[in-house]
mmCIF file of C-alpha atoms in Angstrom:
data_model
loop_
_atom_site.group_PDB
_atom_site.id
_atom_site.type_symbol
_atom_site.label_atom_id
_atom_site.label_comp_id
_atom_site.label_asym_id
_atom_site.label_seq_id
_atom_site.Cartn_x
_atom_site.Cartn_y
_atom_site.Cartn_z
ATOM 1 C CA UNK A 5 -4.524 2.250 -4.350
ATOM 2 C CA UNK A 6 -7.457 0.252 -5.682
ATOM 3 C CA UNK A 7 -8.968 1.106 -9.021
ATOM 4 C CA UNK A 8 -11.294 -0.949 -11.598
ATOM 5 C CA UNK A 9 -10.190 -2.270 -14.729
ATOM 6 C CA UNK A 10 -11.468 0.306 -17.897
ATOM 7 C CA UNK A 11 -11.560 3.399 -15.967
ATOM 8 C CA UNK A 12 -9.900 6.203 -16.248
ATOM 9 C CA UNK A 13 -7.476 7.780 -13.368
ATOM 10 C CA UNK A 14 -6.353 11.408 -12.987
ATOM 11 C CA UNK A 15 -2.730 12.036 -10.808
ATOM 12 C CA UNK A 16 -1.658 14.964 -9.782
ATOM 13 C CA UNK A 17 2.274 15.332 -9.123
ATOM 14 C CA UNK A 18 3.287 18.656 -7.687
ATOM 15 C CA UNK A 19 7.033 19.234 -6.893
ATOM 16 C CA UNK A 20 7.361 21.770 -3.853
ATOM 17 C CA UNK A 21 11.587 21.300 -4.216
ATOM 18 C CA UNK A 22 13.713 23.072 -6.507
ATOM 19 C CA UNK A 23 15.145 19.643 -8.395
ATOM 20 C CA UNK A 24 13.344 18.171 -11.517
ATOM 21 C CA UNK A 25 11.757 14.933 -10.272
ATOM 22 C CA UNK A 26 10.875 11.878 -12.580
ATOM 23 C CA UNK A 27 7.754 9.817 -12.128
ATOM 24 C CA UNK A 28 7.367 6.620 -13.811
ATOM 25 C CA UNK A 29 4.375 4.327 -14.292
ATOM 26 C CA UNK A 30 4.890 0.289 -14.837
ATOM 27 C CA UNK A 31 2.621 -1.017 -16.924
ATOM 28 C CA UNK A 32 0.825 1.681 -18.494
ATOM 29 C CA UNK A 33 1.494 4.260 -21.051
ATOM 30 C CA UNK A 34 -0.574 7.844 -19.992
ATOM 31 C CA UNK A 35 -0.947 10.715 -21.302
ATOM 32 C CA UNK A 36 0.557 14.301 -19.934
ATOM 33 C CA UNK A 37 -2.479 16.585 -20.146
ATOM 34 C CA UNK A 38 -1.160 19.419 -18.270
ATOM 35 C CA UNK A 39 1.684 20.916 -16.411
ATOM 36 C CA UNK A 40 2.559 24.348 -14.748
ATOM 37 C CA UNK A 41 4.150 26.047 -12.459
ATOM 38 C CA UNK A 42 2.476 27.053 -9.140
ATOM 39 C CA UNK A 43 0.085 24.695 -6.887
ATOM 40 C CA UNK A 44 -2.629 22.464 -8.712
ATOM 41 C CA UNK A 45 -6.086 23.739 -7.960
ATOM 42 C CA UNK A 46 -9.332 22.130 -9.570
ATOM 43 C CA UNK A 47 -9.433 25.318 -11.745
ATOM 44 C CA UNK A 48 -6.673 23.733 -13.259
ATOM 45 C CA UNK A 49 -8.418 20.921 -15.221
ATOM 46 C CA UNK A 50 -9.621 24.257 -17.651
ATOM 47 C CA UNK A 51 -6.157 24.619 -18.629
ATOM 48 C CA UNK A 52 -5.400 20.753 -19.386
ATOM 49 C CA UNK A 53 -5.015 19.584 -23.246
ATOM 50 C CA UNK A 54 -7.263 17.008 -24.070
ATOM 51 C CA UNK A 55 -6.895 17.239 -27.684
ATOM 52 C CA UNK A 56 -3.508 15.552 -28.125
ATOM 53 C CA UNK A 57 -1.738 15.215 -25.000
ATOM 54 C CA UNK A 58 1.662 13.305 -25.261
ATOM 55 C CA UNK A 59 1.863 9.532 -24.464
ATOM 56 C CA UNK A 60 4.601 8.463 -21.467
ATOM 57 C CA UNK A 61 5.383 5.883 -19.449
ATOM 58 C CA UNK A 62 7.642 8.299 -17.442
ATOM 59 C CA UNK A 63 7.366 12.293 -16.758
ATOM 60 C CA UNK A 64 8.928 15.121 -15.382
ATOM 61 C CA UNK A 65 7.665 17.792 -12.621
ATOM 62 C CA UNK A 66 9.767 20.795 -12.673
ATOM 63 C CA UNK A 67 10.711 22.769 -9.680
ATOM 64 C CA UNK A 68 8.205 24.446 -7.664
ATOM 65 C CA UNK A 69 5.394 22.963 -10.236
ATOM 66 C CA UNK A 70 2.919 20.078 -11.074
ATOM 67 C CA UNK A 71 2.125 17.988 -13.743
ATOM 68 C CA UNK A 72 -0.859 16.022 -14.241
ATOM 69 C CA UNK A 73 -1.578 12.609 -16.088
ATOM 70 C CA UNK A 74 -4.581 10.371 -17.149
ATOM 71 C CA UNK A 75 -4.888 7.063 -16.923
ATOM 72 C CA UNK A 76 -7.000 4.575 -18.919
ATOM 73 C CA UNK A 77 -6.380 1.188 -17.019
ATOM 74 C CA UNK A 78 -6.651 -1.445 -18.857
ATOM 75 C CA UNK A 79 -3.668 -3.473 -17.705
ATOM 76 C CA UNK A 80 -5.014 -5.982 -14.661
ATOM 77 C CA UNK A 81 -2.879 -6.468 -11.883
ATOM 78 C CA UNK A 82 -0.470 -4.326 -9.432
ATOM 79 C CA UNK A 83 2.046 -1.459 -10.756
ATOM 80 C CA UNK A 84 4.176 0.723 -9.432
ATOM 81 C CA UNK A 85 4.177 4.526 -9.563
ATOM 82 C CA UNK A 86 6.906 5.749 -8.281
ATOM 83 C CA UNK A 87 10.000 8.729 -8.256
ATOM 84 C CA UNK A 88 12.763 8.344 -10.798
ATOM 85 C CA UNK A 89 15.112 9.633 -8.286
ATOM 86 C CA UNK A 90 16.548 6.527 -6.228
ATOM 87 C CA UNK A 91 16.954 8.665 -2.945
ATOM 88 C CA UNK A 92 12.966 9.326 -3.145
ATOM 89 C CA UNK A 93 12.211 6.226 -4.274
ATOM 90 C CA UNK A 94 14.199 4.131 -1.054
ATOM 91 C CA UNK A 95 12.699 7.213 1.559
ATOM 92 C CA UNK A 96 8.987 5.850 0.348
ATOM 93 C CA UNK A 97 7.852 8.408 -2.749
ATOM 94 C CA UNK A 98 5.592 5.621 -4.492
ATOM 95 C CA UNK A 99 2.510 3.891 -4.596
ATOM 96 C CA UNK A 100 1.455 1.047 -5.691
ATOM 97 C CA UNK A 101 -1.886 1.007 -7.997
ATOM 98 C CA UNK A 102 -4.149 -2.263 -7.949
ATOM 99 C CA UNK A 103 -6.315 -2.809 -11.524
ATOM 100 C CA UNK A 104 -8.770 -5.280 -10.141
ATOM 101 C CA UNK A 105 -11.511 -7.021 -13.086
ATOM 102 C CA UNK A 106 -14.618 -8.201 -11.981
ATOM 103 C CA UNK A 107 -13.988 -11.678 -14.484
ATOM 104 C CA UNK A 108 -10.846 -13.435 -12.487
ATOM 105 C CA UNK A 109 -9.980 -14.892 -15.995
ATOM 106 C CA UNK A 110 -6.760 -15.929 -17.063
ATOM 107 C CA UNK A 111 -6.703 -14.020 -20.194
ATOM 108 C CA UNK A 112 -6.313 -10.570 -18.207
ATOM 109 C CA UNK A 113 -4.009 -11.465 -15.116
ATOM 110 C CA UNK A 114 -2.374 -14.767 -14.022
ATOM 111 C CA UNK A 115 -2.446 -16.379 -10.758
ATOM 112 C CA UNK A 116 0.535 -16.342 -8.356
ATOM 113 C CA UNK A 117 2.541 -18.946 -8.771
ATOM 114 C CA UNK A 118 2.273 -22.187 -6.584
ATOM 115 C CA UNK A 119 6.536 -21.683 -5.797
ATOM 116 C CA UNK A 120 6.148 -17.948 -4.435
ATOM 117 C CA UNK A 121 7.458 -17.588 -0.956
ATOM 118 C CA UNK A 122 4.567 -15.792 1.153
ATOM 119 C CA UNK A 123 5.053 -12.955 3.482
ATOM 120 C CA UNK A 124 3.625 -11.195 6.237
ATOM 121 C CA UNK A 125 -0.457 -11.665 6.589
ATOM 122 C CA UNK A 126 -0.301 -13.746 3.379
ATOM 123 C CA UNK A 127 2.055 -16.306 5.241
ATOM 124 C CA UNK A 128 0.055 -19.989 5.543
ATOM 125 C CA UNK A 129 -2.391 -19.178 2.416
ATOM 126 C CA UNK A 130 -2.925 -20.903 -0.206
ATOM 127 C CA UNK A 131 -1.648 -19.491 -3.877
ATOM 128 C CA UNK A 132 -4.670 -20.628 -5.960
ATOM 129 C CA UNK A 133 -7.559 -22.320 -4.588
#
């Protein structure tokens, strides 16, 4: 998933299974502005807390609920979302979220190194230019 460096991202986790699933965020710190049982609906956002939702790195969805989480990324460079719960995790249940900046400085994300062993379509290309 592609996303711009300084905006803000809302994710939605819903949990249709009757376990308590993790979800944990690399990179970032967020903040937990709502959770309830149910299914998520846009009519949801009324309910969220905006005033002082809780700072996480990592959160729970309970059974047969969701749980929703903002975003402000300022962190450039690829991070993983993904499920706390290794048997999700290995079947596929994450994502991974790409910060791009506009700048291509340095100071906000570093090149790949020269030694990295390229894979796949990036096979043959150059690291840095």
């Amino acid at each position: 998933m592609g996303a711009d460096f300084r905006a803000f991202v809302e994710i939605v986790f819903e949990n249709k299974e009757n376990i308590v699933q993790s979800f944990h965020l690399d990179g970032y710190s967020f903040w937990v502005v709502g959770m309830d049982g149910g299914k998520w609906t846009p009519a949801s956002r009324n309910e969220y807390n905006l005033r002082d939702a809780v700072s996480r790195s990592t959160t729970q969805v309970y059974p047969k609920s969701w749980t929703a989480i903002y975003i402000a990324l300022d962190n450039v460079g690829m991070w993983n979302v993904r499920s706390e719960f290794w048997a999700r995790q290995y079947l596929g249940q994450q994502f991974y979220l790409r910060v791009y900046s506009p700048v291509e400085s340095t100071r906000d994300e570093y090149p790949i190194p020269r030694n990295a062993l390229l894979c796949g379509r990036a096979a043959g290309r150059t690291t840095r230019p």
